[in-house]
Coordinates of C-alpha atoms and ligand atoms in Angstrom, one line a residue:
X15 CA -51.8 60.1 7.2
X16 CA -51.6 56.5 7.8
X17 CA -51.9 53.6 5.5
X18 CA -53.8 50.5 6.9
X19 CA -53.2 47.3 5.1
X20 CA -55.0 44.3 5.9
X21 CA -54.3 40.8 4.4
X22 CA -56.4 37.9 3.0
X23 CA -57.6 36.3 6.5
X24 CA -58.7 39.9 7.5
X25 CA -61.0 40.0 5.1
X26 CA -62.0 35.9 4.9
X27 CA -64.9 36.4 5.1
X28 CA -68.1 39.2 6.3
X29 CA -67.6 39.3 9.5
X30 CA -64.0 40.4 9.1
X31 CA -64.7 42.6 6.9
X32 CA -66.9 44.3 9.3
X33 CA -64.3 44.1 11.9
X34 CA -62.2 45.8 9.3
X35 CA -64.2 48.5 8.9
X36 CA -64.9 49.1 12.5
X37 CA -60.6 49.5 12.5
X38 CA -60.8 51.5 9.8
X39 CA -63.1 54.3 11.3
X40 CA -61.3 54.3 15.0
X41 CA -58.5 55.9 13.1
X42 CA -60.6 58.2 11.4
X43 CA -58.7 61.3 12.6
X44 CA -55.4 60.0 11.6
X45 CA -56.6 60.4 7.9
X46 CA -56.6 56.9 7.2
X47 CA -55.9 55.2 3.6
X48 CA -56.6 51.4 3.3
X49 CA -55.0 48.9 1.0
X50 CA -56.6 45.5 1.4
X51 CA -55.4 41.9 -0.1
X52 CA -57.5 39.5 -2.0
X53 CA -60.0 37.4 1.1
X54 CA -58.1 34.0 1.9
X55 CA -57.3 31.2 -0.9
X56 CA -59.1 33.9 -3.6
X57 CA -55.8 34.4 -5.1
X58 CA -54.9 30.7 -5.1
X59 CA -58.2 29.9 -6.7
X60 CA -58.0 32.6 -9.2
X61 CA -54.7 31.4 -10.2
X62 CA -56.2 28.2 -10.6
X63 CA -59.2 29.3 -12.7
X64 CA -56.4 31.0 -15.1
X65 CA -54.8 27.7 -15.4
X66 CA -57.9 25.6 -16.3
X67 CA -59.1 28.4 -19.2
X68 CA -56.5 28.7 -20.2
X69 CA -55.8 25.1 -21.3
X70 CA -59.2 24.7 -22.0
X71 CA -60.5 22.8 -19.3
X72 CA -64.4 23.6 -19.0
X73 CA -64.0 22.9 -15.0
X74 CA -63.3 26.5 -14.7
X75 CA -67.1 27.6 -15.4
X76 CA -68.2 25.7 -11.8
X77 CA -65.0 27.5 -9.7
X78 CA -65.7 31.0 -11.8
X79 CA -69.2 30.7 -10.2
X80 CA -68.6 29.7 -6.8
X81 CA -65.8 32.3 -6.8
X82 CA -68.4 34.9 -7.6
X83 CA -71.1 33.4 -5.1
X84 CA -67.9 33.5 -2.5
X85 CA -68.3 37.3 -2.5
X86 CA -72.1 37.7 -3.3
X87 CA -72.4 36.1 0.1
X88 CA -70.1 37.8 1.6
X89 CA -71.6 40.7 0.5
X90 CA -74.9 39.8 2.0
X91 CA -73.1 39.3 5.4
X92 CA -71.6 42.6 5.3
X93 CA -74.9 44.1 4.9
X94 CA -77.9 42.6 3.0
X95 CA -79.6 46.0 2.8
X96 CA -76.6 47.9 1.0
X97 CA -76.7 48.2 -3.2
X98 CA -73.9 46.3 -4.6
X99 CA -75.6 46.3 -8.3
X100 CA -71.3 47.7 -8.7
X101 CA -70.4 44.6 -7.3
X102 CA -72.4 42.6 -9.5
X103 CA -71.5 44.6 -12.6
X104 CA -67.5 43.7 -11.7
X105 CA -68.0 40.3 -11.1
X106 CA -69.5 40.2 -15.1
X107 CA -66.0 42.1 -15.8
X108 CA -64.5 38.9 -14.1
X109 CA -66.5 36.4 -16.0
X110 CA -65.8 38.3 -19.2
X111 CA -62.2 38.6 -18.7
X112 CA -62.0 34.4 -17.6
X113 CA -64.0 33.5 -20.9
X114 CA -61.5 35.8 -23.0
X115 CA -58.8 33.3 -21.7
X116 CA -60.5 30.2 -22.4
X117 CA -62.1 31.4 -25.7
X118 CA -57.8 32.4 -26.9
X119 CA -56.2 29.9 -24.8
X120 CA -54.3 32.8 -23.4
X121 CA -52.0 31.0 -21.1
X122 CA -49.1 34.2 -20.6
X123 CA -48.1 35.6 -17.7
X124 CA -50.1 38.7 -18.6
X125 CA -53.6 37.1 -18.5
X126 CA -52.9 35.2 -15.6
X127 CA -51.8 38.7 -14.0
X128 CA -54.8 40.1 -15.4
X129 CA -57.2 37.0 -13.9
X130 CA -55.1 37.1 -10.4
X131 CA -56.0 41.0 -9.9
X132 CA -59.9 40.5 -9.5
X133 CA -59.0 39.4 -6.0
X134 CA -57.7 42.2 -4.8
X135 CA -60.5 44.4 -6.7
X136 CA -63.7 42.4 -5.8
X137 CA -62.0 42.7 -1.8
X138 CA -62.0 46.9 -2.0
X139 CA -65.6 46.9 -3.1
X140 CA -66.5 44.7 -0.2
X141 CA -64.3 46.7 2.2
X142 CA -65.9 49.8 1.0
X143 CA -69.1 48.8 1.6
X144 CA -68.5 47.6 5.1
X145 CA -67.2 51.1 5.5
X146 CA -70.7 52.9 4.4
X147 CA -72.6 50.4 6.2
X148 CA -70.7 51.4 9.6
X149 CA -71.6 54.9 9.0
X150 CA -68.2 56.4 7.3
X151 CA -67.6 57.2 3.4
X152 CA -65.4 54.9 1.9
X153 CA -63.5 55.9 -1.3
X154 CA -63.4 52.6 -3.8
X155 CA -60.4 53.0 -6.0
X156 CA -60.7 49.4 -7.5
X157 CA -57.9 50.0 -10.4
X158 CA -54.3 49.6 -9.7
X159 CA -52.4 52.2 -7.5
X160 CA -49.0 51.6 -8.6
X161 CA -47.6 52.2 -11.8
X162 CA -44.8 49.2 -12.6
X163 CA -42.8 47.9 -15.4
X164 CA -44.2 44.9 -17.4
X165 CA -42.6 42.3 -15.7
X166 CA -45.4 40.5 -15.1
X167 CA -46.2 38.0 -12.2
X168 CA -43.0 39.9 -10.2
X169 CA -43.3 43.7 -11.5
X170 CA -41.0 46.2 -10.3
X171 CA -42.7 49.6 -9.3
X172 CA -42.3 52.9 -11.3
X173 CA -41.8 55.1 -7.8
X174 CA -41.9 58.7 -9.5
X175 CA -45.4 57.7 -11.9
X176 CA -47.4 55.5 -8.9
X177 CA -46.7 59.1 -6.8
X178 CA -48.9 60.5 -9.8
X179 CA -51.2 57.9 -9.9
X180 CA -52.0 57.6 -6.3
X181 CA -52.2 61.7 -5.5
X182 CA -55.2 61.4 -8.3
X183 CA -56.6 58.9 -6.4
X184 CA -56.5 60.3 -2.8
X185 CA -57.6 63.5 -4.3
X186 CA -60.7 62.1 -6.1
X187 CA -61.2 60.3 -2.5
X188 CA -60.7 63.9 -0.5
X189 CA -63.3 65.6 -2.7
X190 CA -65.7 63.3 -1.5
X191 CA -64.6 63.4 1.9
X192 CA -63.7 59.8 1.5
X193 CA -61.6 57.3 2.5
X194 CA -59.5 55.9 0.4
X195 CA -59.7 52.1 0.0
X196 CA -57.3 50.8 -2.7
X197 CA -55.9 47.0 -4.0
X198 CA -52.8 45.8 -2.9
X199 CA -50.8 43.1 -5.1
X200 CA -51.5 44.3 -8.3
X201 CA -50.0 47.4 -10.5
X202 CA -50.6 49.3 -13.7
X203 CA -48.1 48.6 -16.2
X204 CA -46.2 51.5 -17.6
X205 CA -47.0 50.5 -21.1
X206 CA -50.4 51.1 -20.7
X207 CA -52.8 53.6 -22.4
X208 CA -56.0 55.1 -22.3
X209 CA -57.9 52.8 -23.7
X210 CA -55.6 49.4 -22.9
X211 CA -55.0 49.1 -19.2
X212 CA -52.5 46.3 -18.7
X213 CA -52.4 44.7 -15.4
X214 CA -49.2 43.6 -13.6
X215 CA -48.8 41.9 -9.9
X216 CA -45.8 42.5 -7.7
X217 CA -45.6 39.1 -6.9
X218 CA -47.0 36.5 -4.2
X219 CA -47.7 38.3 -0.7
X220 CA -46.6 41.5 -2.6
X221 CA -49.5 43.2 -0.2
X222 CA -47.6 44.8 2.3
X223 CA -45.2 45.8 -0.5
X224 CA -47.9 47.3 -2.2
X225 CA -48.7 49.2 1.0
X226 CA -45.3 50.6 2.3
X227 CA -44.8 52.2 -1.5
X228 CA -48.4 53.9 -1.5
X229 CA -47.2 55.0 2.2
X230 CA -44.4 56.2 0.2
X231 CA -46.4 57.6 -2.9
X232 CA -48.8 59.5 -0.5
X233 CA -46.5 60.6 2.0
X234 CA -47.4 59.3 4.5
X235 CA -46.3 59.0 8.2
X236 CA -47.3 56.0 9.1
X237 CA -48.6 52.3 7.9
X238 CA -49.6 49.5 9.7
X239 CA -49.5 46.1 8.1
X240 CA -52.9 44.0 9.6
X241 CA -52.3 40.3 9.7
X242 CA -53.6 37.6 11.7
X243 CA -50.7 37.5 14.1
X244 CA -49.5 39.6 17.0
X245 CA -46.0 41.2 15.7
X246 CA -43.0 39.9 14.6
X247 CA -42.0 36.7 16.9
X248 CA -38.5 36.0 18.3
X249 CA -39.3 32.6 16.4
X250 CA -42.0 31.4 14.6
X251 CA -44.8 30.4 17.3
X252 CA -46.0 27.0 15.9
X253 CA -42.1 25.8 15.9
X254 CA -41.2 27.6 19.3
X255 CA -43.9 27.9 22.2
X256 CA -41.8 30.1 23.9
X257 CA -41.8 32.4 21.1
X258 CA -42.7 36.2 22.1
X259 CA -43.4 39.1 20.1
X260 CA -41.1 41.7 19.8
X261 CA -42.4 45.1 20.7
X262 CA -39.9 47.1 18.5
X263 CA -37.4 45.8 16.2
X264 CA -34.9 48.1 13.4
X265 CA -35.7 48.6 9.7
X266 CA -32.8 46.3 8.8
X267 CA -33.8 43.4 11.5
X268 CA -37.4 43.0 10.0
X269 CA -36.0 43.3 6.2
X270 CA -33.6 40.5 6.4
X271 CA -35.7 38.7 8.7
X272 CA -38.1 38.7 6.0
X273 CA -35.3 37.9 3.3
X274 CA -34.8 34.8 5.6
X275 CA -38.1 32.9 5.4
X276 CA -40.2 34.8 8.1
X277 CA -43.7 35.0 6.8
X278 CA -45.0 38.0 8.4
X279 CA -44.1 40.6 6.1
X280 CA -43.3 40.7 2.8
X281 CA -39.2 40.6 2.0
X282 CA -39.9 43.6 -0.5
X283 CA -41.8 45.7 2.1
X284 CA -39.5 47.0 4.5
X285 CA -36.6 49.0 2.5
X286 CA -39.4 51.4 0.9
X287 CA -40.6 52.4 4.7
X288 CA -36.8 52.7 5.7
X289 CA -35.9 54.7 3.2
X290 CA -38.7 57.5 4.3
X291 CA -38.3 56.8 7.6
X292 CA -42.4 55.9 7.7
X293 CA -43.6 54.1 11.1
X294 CA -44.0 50.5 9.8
X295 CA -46.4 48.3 12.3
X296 CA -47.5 44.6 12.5
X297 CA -50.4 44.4 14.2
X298 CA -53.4 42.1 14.2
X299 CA -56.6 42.5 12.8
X300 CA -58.1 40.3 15.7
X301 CA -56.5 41.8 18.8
X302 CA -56.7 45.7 17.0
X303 CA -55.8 46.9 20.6
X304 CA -52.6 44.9 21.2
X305 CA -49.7 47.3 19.5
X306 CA -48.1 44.7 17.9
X307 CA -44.5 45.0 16.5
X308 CA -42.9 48.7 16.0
X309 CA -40.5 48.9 13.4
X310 CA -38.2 51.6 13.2
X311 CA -34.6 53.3 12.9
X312 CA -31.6 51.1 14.3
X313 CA -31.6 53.2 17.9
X314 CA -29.4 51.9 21.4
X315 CA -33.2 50.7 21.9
X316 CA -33.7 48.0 19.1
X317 CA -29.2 47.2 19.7
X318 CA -30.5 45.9 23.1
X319 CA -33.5 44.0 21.7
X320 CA -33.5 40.1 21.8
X321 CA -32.4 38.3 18.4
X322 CA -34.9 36.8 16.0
X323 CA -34.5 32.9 14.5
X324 CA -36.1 32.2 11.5
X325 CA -36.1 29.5 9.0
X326 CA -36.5 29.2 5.2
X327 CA -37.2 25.9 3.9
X328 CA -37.8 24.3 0.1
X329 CA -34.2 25.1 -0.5
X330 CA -31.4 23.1 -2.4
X331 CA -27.4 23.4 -3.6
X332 CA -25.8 23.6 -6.7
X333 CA -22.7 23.3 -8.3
X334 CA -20.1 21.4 -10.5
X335 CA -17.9 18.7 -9.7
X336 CA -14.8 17.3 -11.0
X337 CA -11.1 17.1 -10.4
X338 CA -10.2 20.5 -12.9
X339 CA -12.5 23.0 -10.9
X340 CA -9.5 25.0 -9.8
X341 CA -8.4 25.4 -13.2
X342 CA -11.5 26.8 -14.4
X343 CA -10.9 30.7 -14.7
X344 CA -13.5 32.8 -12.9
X345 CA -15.5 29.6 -11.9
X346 CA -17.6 31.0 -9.1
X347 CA -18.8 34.0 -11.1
X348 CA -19.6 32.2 -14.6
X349 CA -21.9 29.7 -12.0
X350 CA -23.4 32.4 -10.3
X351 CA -23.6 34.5 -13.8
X352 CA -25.4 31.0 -15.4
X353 CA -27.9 30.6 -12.5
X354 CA -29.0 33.9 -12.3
X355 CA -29.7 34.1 -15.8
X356 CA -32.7 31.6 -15.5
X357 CA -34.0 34.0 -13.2
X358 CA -33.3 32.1 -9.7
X359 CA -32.7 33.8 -6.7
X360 CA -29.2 33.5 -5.6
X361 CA -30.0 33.0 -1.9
X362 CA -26.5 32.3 -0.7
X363 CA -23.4 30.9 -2.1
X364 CA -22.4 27.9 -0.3
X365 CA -18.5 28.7 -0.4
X366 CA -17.0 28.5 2.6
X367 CA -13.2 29.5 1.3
X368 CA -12.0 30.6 -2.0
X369 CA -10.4 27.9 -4.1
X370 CA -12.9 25.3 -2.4
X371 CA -15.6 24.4 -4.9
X372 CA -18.6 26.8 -5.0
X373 CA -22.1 25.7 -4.4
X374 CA -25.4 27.8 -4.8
X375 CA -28.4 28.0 -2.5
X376 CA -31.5 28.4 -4.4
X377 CA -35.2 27.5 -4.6
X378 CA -35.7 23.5 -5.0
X379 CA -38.2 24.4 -7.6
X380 CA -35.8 26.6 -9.3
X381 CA -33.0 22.9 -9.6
X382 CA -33.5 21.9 -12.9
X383 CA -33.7 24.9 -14.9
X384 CA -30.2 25.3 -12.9
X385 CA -28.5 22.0 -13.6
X386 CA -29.4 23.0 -17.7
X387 CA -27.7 26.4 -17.2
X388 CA -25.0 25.3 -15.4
X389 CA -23.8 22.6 -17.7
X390 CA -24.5 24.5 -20.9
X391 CA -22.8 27.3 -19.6
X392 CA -19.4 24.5 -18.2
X393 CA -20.4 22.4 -21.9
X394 CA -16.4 22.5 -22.8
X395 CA -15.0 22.2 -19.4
X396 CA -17.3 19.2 -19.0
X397 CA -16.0 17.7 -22.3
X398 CA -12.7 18.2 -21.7
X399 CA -12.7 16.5 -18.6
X400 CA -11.9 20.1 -15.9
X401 CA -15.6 19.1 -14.8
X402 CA -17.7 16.0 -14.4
X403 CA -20.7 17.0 -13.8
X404 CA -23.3 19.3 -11.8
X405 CA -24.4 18.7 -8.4
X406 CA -27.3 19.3 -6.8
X407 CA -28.4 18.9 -3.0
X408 CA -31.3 18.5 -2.4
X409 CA -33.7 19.2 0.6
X410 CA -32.0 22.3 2.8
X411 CA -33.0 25.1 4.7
X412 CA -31.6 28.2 6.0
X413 CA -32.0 29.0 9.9
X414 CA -30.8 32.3 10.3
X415 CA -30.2 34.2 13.7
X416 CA -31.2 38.3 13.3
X417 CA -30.6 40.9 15.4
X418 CA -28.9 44.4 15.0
X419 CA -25.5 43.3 17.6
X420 CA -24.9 40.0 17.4
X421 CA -21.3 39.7 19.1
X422 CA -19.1 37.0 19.1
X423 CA -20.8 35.1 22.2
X424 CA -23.8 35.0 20.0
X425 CA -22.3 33.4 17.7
X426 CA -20.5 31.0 19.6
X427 CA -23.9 30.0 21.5
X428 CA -24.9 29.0 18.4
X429 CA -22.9 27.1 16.9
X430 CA -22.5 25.1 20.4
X431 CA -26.5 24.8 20.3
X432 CA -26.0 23.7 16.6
X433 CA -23.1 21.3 17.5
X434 CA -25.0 20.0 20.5
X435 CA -28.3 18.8 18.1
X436 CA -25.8 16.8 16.5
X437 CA -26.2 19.1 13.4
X438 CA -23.5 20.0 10.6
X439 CA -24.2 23.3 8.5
X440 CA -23.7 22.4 4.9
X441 CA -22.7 25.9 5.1
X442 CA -22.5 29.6 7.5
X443 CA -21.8 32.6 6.9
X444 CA -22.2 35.6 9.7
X445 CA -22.0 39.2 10.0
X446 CA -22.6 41.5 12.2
X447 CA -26.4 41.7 12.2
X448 CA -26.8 38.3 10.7
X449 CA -25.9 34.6 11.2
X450 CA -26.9 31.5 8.8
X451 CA -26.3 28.0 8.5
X452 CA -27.3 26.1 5.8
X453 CA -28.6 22.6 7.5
X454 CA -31.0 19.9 6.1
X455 CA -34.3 20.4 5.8
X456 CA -35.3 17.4 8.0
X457 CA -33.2 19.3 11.5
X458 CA -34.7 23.1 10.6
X459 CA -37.3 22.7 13.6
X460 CA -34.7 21.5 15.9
X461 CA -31.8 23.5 14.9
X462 CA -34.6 26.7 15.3
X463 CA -35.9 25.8 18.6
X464 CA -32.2 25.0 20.2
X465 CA -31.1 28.4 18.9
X466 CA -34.1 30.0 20.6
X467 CA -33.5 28.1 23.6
X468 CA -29.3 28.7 23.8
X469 CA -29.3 32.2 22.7
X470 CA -33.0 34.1 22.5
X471 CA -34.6 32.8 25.9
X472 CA -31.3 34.3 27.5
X473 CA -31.5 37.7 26.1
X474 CA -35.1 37.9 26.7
X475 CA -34.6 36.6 30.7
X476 CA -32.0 39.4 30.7
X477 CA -34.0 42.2 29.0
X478 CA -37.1 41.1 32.0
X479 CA -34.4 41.2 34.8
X480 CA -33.2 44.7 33.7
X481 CA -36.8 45.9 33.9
X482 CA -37.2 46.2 30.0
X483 CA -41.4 46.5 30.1
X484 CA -42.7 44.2 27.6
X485 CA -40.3 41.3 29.0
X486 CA -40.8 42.1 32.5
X487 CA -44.3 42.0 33.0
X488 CA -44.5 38.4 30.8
X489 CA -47.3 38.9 29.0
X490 CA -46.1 40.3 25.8
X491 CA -46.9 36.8 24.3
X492 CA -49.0 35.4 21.6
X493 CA -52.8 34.2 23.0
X494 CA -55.2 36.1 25.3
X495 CA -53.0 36.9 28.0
X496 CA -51.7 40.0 26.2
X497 CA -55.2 41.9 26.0
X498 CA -55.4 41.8 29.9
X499 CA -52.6 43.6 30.1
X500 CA -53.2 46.4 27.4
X501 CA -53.9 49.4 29.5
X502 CA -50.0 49.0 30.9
X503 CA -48.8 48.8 27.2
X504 CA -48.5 51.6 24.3
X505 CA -51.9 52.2 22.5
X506 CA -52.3 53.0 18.7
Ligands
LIG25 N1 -53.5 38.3 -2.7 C1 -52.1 38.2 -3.0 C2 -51.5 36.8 -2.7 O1 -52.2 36.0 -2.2 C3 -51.2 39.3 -2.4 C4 -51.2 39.3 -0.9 O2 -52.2 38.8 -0.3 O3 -50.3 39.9 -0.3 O4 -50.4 36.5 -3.0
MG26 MG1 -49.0 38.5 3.4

């Protein structure tokens, strides 16, 4: 079996859709299950719509409507000669559910959960109808697929009740000889019952997440994430033009690459896959032939791959200052204890030695909730002089260098391609696998592209030299040039 998930510009708009389907069916013999994402900027606007009812802002009936007349259209497009009288009966479900939260003011995470899920929805009806109208059976399971815990707007997945869930679902599909098209992004909360279904997301871009656990649920051998991009990239392409796309990269490269601010996947996605062993795949909707990005076990085959740089921006530092720090008992773990009981992500601890004063990397959104914690939490140490006051600094990144063997000349290289942009990490720490300096925001792009330069465009002359396919012939690379070449590379 393998699980097909395509994201929001796959299914932007009819056309794509179509496309989508035409995907879809190629695999038919591989027993193919399809989880789609909301079409482009349909999350965002339906996030938007919540905010408006919910504060009672009447501007929401004109978006509600042209939401709705975003996938009549689209509809149309697909194909004007198709019934979607189910369509039109779940788009009244929408409307209903919008006026609930403007006629209660129902501002809480659980409404807006329940408002965000009609993308996702609304997208499998349209994808199932593509599906009919190109002459297959598509199965429409527009509920949830995934049974989660009622964290809402970030839920965390029930594994052994979503295995329940989704076996119902393919089954019900199988009868009919269909296949199955399901939601991504959006779960069934645990507390639920018969007659009360309560709604949960697992989070922005929680798509591909969604996808690798119903690979998981369903058993699966393989899933292939559909995006609008040819594979993972040594770099990010609109930073680096010499960026190329790695043909096959471990498990544990793509997960912290995707921990570390690289877009294509979702960070969640990859340990679920890993954990099965399941063939994970980036490929792109609009180049279906081009193979795209294997993910797989660590093997002497991804040890010898080149490294991946990638950035994660919006980030800041906090911590205390003051000339008593080093008296404070347990002073690292009472800030990290005090942060991540607001609910930020501790994305790195700026704390280069012990004894030197600790700083914390987290979201720059996430700062002043932080700065609170931290000096309620340091209230007496503050008063009593230990501490003056908390710091914050603002505007960072990460760059982080990825690969499964870095090696000390790696690292070296780096730091001299660092040193020799004139930059100064706030901060690095490096493992085996994984390198990362905390720099300014303002010298990411240049820190990024040196790295690729110094260290990756190396590795990937050396990989071409020693014959290694992909690099060899030049054309695994982003653009057109890649399709010439397909009959000489792997098909799907
Ligand atoms: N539609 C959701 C979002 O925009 C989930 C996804 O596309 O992955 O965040
Ligand atoms: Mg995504």
């Amino acid at each position: 079996m393998l699980v097909m998930k395509f994201g929001g510009t796959s299914v932007g708009d009819g056309p794509r859709i179509k496309n989508v389907a035409g995907i879809v069916l190629r695999q038919r013999e591989r027993q193919p299950v399809v989880v789609t994402s909301a079409m482009t900027g349909v999350t965002d606007a339906l996030l938007r719509l919540h905010s408006l009812a919910s504060t009672g802002d009447e501007a929401f009936r004109e978006q509600l409507e042209a939401l709705c007349q975003r996938h009549r259209d689209t509809a149309q497009m697909i194909d004007a000669a198709t019934d979607w009288s189910y369509l039109e009966d779940r788009l009244q479900d929408l409307q209903s559910d919008v006026l609930r939260v403007f006629d209660t003011q129902d501002g809480s995470l659980r409404a807006r959960d329940c408002i965000a899920s009609w993308g996702e929805k609304l997208a499998v009806i349209l994808v199932t109808g593509a599906i009919d109208s190109a002459g297959g059976k598509g199965g429409c399971w527009d509920g949830p697929m995934i049974v989660t815990d009622s964290h809402f707007g970030e839920a965390t997945p029930r594994p052994t009740k979503t295995r329940e869930l989704a076996k119902n679902a393919l089954a019900e599909a199988t009868a009919n000889d269909a296949i199955l098209v399901s939601p991504g992004f959006i779960g069934l909360a645990e507390a639920s019952d018969d007659q009360h279904e309560i709604i949960t997301t697992l989070g922005r871009g929680g798509s591909d997440y969604s996808a690798t656990l119903i690979a998981v649920a369903l058993e699966a051998d393989a899933c292939w994430i559909y995006t609008d991009v040819d594979g993972v990239f040594t770099a990010d392409p609109r930073i680096v033009r010499k960026a190329r796309v790695l043909p096959l990269i471990s498990y544990e490269t793509a997960g912290r690459l995707a921990m570390c601010g690289a877009k294509v996947l979702h960070p969640r996605s990859v340990s679920p896959a890993k954990r099965r062993g399941i063939e994970l795949r980036v490929c792109n909707t609009f180049k279906p032939d081009f193979p795209g990005t294997l993910i797989a076990r660590a093997s002497a085959e991804t040890h010898g791959c080149p490294q991946v740089v990638a950035g994660r921006r919006k980030l800041c530092a906090v911590g205390l200052q003051g000339a008593g720090l080093a008296e404070i008992p347990n002073l690292f773990g009472r800030l990290c204890r005090a942060i991540a009981d607001t609910g930020s992500e501790l994305v790195l601890a700026a704390h280069p030695v012990p004894g030197h004063d600790p700083q914390i990397v987290i979201e720059e959104g996430q700062a002043t909730v932080a700065v609170e914690a931290i000096a309620k939490e340091f209230a007496t140490e503050i008063t009593n002089g230990q501490a003056s006051n908390t710091a914050v600094t603002e505007h960072l990144a990460i760059c982080t260098l990825v690969g499964d063997d870095l090696g000390r000349l790696i690292v070296e290289q780096s730091q001299r391609a660092l040193a020799s942009e004139h930059v100064t990490p706030l901060a690095q720490s490096a493992a085996a696998d994984a390198l990362v300096f905390v720099v300014p925001e303002a010298a990411l792009d240049q820190v990024i592209r040196r790295i690729h330069q110094d260290v990756i465009e190396p590795a990937l002359r050396e990989a071409a030299q020693r014959g290694v396919r992909p690099y060899s012939n030049g054309q695994w690379a982003a653009g057109g040039k890649a399709q010439r070449r397909r009959s000489t590379l792997p098909q799907h």
